mmCIF file of C-alpha atoms in Angstrom:
data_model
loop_
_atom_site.group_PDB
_atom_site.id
_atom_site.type_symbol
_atom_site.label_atom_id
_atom_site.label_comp_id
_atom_site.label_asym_id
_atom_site.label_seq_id
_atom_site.Cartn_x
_atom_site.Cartn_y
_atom_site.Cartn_z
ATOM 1 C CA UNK R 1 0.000 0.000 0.000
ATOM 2 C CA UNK R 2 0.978 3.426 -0.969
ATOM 3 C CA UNK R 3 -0.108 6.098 1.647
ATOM 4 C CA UNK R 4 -1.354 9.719 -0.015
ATOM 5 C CA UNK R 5 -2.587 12.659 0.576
ATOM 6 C CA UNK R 6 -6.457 13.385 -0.664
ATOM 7 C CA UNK R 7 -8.059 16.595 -0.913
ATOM 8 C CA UNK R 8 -11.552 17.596 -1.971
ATOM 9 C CA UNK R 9 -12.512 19.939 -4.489
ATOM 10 C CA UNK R 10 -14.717 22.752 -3.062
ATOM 11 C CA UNK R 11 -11.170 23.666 -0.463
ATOM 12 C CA UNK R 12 -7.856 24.648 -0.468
ATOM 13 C CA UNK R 13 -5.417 22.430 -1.451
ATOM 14 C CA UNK R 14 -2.303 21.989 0.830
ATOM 15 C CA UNK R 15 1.622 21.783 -0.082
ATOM 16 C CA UNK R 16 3.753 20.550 2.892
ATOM 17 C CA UNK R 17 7.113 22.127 3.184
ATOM 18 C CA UNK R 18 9.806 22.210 6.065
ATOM 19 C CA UNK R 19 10.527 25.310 8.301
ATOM 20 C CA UNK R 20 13.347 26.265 10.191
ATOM 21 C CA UNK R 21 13.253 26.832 14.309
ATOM 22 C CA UNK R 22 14.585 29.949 15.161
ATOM 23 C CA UNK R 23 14.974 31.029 18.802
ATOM 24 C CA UNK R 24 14.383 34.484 19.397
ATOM 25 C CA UNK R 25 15.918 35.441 22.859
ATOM 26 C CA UNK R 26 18.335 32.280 22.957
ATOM 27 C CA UNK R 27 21.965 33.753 21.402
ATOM 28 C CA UNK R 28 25.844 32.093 21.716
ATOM 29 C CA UNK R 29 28.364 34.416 22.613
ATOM 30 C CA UNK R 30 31.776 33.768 20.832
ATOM 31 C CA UNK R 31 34.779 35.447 20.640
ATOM 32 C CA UNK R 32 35.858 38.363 18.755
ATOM 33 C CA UNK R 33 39.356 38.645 18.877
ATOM 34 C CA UNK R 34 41.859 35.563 20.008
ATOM 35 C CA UNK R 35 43.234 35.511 23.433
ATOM 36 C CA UNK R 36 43.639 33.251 26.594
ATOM 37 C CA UNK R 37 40.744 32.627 29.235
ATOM 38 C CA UNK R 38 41.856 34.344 32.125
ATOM 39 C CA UNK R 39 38.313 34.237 34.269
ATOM 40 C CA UNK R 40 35.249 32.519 33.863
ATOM 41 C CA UNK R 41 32.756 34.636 35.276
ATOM 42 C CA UNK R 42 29.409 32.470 35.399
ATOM 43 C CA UNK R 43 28.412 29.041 35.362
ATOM 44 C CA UNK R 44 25.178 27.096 34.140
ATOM 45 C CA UNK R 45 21.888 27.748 35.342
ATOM 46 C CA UNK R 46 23.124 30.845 36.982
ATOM 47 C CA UNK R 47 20.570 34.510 36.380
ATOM 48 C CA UNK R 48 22.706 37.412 34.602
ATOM 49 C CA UNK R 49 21.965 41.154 33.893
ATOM 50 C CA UNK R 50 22.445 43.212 30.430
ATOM 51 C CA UNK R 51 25.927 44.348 29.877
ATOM 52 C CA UNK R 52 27.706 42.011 32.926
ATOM 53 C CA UNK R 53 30.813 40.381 32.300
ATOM 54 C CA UNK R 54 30.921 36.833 31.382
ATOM 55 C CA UNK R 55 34.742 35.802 30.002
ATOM 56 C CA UNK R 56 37.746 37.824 30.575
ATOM 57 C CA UNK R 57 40.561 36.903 28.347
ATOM 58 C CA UNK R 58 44.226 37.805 27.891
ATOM 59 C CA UNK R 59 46.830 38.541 25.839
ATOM 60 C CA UNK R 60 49.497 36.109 27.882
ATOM 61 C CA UNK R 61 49.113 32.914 30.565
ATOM 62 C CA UNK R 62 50.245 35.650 33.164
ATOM 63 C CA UNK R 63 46.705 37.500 32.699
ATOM 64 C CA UNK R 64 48.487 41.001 30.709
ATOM 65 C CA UNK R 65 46.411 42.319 28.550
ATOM 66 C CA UNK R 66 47.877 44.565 25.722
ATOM 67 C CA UNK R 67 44.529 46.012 25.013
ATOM 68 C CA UNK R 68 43.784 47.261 28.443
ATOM 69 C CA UNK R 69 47.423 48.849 28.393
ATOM 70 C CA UNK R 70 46.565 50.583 25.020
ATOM 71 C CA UNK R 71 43.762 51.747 26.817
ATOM 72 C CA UNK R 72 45.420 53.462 29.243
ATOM 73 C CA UNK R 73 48.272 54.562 26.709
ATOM 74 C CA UNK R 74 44.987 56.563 24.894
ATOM 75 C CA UNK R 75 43.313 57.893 27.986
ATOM 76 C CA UNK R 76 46.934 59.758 29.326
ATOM 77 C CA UNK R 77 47.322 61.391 25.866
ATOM 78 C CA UNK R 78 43.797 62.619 25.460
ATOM 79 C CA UNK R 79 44.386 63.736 29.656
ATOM 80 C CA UNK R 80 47.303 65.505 28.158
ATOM 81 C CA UNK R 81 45.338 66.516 24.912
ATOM 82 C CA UNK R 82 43.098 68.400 26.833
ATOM 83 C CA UNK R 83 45.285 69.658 29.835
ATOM 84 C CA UNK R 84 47.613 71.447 26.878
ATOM 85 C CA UNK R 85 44.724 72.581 25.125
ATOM 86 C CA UNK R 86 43.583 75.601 27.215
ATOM 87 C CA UNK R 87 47.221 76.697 27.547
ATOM 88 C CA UNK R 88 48.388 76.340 23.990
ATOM 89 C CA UNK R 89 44.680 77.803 22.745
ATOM 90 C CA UNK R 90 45.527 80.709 25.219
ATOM 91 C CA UNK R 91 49.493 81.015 23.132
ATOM 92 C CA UNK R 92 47.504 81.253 20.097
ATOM 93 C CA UNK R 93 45.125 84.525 21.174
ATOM 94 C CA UNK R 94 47.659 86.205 22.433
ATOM 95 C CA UNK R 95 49.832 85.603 18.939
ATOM 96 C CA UNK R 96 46.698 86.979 17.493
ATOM 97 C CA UNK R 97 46.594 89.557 19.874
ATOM 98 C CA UNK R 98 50.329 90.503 19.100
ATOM 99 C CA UNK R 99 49.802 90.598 15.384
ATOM 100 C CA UNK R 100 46.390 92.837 15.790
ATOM 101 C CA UNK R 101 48.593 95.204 17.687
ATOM 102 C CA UNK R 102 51.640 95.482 14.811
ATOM 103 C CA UNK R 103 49.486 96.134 12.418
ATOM 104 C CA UNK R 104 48.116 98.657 14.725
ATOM 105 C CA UNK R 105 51.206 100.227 15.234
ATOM 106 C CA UNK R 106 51.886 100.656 11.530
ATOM 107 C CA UNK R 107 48.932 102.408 10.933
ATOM 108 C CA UNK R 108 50.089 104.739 13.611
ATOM 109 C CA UNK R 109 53.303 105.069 12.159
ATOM 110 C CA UNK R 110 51.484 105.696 9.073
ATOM 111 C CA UNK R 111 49.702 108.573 10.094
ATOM 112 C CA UNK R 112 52.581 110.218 11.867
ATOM 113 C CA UNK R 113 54.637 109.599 8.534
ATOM 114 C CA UNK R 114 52.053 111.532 6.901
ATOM 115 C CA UNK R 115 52.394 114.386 9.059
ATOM 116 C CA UNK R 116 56.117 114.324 8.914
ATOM 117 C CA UNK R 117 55.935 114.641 5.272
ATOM 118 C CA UNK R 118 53.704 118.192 5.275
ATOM 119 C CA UNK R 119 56.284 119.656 7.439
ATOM 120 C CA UNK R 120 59.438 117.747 5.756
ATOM 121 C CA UNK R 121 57.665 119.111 2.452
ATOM 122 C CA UNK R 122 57.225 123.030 4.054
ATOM 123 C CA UNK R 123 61.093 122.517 5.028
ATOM 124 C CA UNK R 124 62.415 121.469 1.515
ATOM 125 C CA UNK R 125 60.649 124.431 0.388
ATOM 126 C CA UNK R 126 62.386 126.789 2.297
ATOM 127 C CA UNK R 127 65.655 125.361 1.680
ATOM 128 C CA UNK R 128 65.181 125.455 -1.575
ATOM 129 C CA UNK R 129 64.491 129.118 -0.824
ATOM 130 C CA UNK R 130 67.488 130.005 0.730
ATOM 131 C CA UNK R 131 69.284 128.371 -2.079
ATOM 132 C CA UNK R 132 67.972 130.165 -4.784
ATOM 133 C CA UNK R 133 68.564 133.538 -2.728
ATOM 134 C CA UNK R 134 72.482 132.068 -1.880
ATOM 135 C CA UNK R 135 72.439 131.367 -5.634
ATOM 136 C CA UNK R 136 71.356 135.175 -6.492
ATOM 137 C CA UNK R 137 74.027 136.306 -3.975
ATOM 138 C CA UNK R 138 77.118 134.346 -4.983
ATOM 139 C CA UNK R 139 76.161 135.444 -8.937
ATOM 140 C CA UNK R 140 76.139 139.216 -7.965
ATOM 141 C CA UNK R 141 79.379 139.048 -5.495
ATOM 142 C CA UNK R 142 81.014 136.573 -8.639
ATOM 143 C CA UNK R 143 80.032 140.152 -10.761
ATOM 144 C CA UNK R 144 81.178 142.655 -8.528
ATOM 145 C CA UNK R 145 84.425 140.978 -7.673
ATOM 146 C CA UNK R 146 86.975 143.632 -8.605
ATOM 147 C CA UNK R 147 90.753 142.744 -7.999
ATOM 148 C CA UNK R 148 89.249 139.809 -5.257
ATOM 149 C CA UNK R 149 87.504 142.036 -2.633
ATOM 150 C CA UNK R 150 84.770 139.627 -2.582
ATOM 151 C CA UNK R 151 86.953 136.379 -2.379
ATOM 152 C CA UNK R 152 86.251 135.574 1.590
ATOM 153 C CA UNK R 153 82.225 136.191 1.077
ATOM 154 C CA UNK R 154 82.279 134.190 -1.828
ATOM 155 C CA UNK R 155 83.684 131.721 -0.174
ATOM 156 C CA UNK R 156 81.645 131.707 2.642
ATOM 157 C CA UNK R 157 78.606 132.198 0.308
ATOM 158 C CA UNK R 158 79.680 128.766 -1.322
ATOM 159 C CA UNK R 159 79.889 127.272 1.671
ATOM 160 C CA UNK R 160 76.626 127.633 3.249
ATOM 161 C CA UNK R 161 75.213 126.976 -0.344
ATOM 162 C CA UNK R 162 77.147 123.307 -0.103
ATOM 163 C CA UNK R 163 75.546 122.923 3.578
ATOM 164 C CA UNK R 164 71.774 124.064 2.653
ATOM 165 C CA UNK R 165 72.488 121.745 -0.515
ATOM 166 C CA UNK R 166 73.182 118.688 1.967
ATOM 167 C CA UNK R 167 70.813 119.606 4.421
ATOM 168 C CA UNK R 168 67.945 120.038 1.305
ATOM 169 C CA UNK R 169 69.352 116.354 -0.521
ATOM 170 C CA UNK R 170 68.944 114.476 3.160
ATOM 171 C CA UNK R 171 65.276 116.004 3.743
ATOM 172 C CA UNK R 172 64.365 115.212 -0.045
ATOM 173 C CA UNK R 173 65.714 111.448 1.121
ATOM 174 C CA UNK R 174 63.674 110.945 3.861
ATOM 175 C CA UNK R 175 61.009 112.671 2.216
ATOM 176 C CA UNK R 176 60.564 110.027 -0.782
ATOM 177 C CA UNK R 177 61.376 107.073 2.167
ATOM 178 C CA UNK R 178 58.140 108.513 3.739
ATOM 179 C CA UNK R 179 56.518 108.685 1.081
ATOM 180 C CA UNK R 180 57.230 105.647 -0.063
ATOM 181 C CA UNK R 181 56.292 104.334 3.369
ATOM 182 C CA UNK R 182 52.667 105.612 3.780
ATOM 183 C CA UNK R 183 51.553 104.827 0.628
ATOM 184 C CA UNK R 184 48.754 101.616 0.180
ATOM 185 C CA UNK R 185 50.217 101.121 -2.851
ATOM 186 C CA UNK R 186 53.586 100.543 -2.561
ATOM 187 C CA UNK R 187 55.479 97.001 -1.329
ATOM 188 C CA UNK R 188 56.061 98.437 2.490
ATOM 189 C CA UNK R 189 52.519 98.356 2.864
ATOM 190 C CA UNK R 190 51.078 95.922 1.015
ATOM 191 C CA UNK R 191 54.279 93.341 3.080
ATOM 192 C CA UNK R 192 52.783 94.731 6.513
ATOM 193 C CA UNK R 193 49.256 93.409 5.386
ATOM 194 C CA UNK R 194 50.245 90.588 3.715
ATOM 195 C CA UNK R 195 52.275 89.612 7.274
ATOM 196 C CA UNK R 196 49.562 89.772 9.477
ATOM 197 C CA UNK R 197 47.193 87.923 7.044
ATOM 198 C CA UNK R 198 49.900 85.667 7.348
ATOM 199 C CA UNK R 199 50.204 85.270 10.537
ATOM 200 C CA UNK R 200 46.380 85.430 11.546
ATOM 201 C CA UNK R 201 45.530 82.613 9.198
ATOM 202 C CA UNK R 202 48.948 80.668 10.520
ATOM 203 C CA UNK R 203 47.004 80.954 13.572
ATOM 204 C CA UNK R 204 43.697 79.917 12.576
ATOM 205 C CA UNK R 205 44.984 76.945 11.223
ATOM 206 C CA UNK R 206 47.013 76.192 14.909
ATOM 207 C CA UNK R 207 43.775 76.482 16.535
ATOM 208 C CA UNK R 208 42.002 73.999 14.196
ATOM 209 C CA UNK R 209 44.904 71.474 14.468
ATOM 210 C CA UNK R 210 44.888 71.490 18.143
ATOM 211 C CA UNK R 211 40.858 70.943 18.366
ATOM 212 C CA UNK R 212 41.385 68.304 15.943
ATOM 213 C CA UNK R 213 43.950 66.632 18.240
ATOM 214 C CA UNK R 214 42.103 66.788 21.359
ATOM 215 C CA UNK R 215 39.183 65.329 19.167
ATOM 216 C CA UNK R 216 41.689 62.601 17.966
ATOM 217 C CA UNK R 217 42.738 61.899 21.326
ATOM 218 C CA UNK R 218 39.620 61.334 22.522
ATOM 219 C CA UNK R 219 38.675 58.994 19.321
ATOM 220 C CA UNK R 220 41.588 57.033 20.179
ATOM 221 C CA UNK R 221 40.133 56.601 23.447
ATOM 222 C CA UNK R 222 36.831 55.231 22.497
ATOM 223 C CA UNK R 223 38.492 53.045 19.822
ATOM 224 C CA UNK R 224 41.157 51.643 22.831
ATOM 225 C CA UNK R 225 38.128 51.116 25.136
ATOM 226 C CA UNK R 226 35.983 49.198 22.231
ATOM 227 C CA UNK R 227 39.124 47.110 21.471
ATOM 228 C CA UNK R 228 38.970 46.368 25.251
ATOM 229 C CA UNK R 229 35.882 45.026 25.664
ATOM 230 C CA UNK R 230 36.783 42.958 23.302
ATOM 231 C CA UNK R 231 38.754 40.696 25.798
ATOM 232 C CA UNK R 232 36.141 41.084 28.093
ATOM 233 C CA UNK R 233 32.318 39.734 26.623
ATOM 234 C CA UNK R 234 29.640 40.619 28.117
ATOM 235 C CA UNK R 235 26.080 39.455 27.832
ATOM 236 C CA UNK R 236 23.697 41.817 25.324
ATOM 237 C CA UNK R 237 20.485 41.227 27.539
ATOM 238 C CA UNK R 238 19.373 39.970 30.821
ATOM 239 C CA UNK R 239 18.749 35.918 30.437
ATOM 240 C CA UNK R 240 20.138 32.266 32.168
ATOM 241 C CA UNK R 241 23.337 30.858 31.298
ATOM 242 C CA UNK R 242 22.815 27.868 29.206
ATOM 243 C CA UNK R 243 26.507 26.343 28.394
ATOM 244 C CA UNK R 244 29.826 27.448 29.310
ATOM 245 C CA UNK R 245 31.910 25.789 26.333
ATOM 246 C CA UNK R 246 35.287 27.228 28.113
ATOM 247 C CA UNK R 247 37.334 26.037 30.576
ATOM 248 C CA UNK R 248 39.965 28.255 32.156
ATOM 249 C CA UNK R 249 42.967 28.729 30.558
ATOM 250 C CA UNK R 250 41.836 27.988 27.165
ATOM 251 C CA UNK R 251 43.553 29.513 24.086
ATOM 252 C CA UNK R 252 40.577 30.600 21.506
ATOM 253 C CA UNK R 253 40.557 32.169 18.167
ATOM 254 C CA UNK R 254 37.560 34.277 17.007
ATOM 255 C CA UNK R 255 34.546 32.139 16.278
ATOM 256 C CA UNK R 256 34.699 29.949 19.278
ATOM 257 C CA UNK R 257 31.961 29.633 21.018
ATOM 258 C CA UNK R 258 32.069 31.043 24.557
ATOM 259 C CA UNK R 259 28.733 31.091 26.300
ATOM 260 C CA UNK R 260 25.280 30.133 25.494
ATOM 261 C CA UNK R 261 22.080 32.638 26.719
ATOM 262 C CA UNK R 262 18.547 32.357 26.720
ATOM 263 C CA UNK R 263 16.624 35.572 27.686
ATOM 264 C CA UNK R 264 13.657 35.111 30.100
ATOM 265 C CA UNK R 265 11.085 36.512 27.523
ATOM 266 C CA UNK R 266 12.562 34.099 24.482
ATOM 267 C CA UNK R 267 10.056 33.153 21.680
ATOM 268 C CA UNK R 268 10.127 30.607 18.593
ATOM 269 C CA UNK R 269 8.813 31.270 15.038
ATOM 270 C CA UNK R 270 9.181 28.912 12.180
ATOM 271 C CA UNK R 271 10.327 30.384 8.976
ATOM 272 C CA UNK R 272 9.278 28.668 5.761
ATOM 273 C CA UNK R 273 11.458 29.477 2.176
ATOM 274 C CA UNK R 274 8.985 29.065 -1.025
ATOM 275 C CA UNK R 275 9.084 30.074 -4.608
ATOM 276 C CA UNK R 276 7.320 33.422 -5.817
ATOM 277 C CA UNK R 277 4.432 31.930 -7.093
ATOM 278 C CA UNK R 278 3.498 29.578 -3.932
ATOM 279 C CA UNK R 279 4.291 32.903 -2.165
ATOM 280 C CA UNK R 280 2.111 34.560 -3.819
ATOM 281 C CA UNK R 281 -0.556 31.846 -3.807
ATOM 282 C CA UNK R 282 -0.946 31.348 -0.205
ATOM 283 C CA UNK R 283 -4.609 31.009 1.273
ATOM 284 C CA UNK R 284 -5.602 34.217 3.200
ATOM 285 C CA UNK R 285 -8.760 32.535 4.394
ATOM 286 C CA UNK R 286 -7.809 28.839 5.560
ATOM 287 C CA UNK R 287 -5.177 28.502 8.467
ATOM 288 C CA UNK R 288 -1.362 26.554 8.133
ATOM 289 C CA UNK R 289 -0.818 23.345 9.968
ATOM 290 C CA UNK R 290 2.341 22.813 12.010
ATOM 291 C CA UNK R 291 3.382 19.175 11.851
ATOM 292 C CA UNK R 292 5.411 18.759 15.648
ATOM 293 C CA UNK R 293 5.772 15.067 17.038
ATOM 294 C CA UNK R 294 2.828 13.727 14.455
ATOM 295 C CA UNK R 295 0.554 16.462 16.230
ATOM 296 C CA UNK R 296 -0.774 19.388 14.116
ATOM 297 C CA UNK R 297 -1.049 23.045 15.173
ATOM 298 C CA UNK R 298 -3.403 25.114 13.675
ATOM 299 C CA UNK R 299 -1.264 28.704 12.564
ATOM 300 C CA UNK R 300 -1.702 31.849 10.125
ATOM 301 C CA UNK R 301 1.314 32.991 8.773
ATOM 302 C CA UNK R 302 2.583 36.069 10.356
ATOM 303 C CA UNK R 303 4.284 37.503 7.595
ATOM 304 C CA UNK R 304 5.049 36.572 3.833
ATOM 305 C CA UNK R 305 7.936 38.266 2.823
ATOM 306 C CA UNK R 306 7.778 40.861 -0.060
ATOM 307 C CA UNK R 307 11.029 40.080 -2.042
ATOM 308 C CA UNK R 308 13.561 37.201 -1.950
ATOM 309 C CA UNK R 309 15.376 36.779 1.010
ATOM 310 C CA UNK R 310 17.182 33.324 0.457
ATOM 311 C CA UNK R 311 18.107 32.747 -2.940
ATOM 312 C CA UNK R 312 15.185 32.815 -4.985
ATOM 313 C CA UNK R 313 12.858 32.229 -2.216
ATOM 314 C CA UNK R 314 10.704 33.902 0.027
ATOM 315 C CA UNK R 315 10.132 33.506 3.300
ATOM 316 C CA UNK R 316 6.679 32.732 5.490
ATOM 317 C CA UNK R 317 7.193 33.112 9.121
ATOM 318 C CA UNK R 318 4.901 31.706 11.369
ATOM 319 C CA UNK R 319 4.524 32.301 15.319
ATOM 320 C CA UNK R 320 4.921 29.334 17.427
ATOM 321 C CA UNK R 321 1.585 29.019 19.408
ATOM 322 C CA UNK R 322 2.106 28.771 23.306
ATOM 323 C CA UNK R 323 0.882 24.883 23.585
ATOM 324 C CA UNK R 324 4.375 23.985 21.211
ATOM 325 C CA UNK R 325 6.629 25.775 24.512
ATOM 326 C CA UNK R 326 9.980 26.542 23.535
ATOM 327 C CA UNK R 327 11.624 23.326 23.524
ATOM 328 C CA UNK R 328 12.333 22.801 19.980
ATOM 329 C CA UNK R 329 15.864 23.230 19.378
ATOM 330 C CA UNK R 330 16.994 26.236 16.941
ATOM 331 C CA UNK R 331 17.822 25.610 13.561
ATOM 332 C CA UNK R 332 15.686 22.482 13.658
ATOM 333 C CA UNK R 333 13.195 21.405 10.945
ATOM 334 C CA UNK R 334 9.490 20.351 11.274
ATOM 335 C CA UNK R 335 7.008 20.021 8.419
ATOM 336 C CA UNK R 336 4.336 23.050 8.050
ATOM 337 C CA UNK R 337 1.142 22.259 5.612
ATOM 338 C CA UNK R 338 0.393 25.451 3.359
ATOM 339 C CA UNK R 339 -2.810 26.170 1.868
ATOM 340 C CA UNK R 340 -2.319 27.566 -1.719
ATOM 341 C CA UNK R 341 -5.055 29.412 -4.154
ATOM 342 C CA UNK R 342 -8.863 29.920 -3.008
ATOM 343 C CA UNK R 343 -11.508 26.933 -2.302
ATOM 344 C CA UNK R 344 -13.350 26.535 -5.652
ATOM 345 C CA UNK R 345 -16.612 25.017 -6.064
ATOM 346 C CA UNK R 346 -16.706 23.252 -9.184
ATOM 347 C CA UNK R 347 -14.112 20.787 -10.465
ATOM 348 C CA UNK R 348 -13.656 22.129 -13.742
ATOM 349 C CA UNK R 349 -10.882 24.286 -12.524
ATOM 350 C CA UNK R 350 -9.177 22.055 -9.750
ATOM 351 C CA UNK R 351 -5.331 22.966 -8.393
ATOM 352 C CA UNK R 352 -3.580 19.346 -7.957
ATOM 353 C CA UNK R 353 -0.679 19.332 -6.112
ATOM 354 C CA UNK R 354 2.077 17.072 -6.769
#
């Protein structure tokens, strides 16, 4: 005898296809980085909280940990970071402070330059004056100089015409240096600007660097600390210790397994993978069967997903009801019966499975 599977038509017919156990709430811990087990902080059976400490490896058999000592390395720079920061921010204004007052000071050198020149300008003038009336006077004793009677005043005339002559030359100096010196336009200038631009965005771009290192610092710090707590797993959520797979002093690589934890509110779905079209074709009106130790469990899918999630195939998740418990193990396999396309009441159009 052959045993089948019969179906009326007037109802839904029904594929059967196997779903995967997963445990919601019931996780294994493993390693993330290799190390030695130093401590073994729980044991089976025993009640933990979120975030405590359940392993604590090493980097050696005498319990040193490099990554705790990198820690520690990060968290005395960024101290130091931020101790210099205040002091070496407070260099930098007053820098700023001392540029802002020599460019100051060259505008008020500026605008006493400019008043030198009016009067250096008023005093070329009258040397230039008395030159042209020591001029006039030499020509008319150089005229009237009969048999040398006019020899001594001449000379003395020439004289004081070759010291008003310096005196005019030095003033005319100074005069185009301050000119030269005042003016927006010319290089004097334009280099006192271009310093303290200089300098002020030399400055700027201290300050920003130092920010940036205390900011650094204290990245390194939260990068040591994650590294840390690397050698030192802790549990994600409060739960029961399952299985220790550890035993002290245990080299492990990551992967290993560490710790197994079931959460006190931990619930079991069954997740179904199906091509599109029997996706697609699944009975909104007439319920799933689970198949669990030759018993069946009435069920209505909880979700169908809306694009491929393994493969080619989609998923139907179903909710384990309360009467199943929690005792199937994860990753297990039972058989689920699916009704596909509508109940039809004649049998010119029947759907035959295969």
């Amino acid at each position: 005898p052959i045993v089948v599977e019969t179906y009326s038509i007037g109802s839904a017919p029904k594929i059967t296809v196997s779903a995967q156990i997963e445990n919601n709430g019931i996780i294994q811990i493993s390693t993330q980085t290799a190390g030695i087990v130093n401590k073994v902080n729980v044991k089976e059976g025993q009640s933990i909280q979120r975030a405590q400490t359940l392993i604590s490896l090493s980097t050696n058999y005498q319990g040193a940990n490099a990554s705790s000592v990198q820690r520690q390395l990060a968290s005395i720079q960024s101290q130091t970071a931020q101790i210099t920061y205040l002091a070496q921010k407070d260099i930098i204004t007053k820098q700023r402070e001392i540029a802002e007052k020599t460019d100051a000071n060259s505008d008020e050198i500026k605008d006493i330059t400019q008043k030198s020149i009016s009067d250096t300008k008023e005093l070329v003038s009258l040397n230039d004056s008395i030159l042209s009336t020591l001029s006039a006077n030499l020509a008319a004793l150089e005229a009237n100089n009969i048999g040398g009677a006019n020899d001594t005043l001449i000379l003395q005339t020439t004289q004081l015409q070759s010291q008003f002559l310096s005196i005019t030359n030095q003033t005319k100096s100074f005069l185009r240096t301050s000119e030269l010196q005042e003016d927006e336009n010319k290089p004097p200038m334009q280099l006192s600007n271009l310093q303290k631009d200089t300098v002020i965005k030399q400055l700027d771009l201290q300050e920003k660097t130092l920010k940036l290192n205390v900011e650094a610092s204290g990245l390194q710090v939260k990068l040591a600390q994650i590294n840390e707590s690397l050698m030192f797993p802790a549990s994600p959520f409060a739960g029961t210790i399952e299985k220790v797979h550890v035993r002290l002093g245990q080299q492990v690589a990551p992967g290993v397994p560490l710790v197994t934890i079931s959460s006190k509110g931990k619930s079991q779905t069954a997740v179904a993978y199906v091509p599109q079209n029997i996706a697609a074709g699944i009975s909104k009106l007439n319920p799933s069967y689970l198949v669990v130790e030759n018993k069946k469990y009435e069920v209505i899918p909880s979700y169908i997903s809306q694009v491929a999630v393994n493969g080619q195939l989609y998923a139907v998740i179903f909710a384990l009801p309360q009467e199943i418990g929690t005792t199937l193990p994860d990753k297990s396999f039972i058989d689920v019966e699916i009704p596909v396309g509508y109940s039809y009441t004649s049998s010119t159009v029947p759907f035959v499975p295969l």
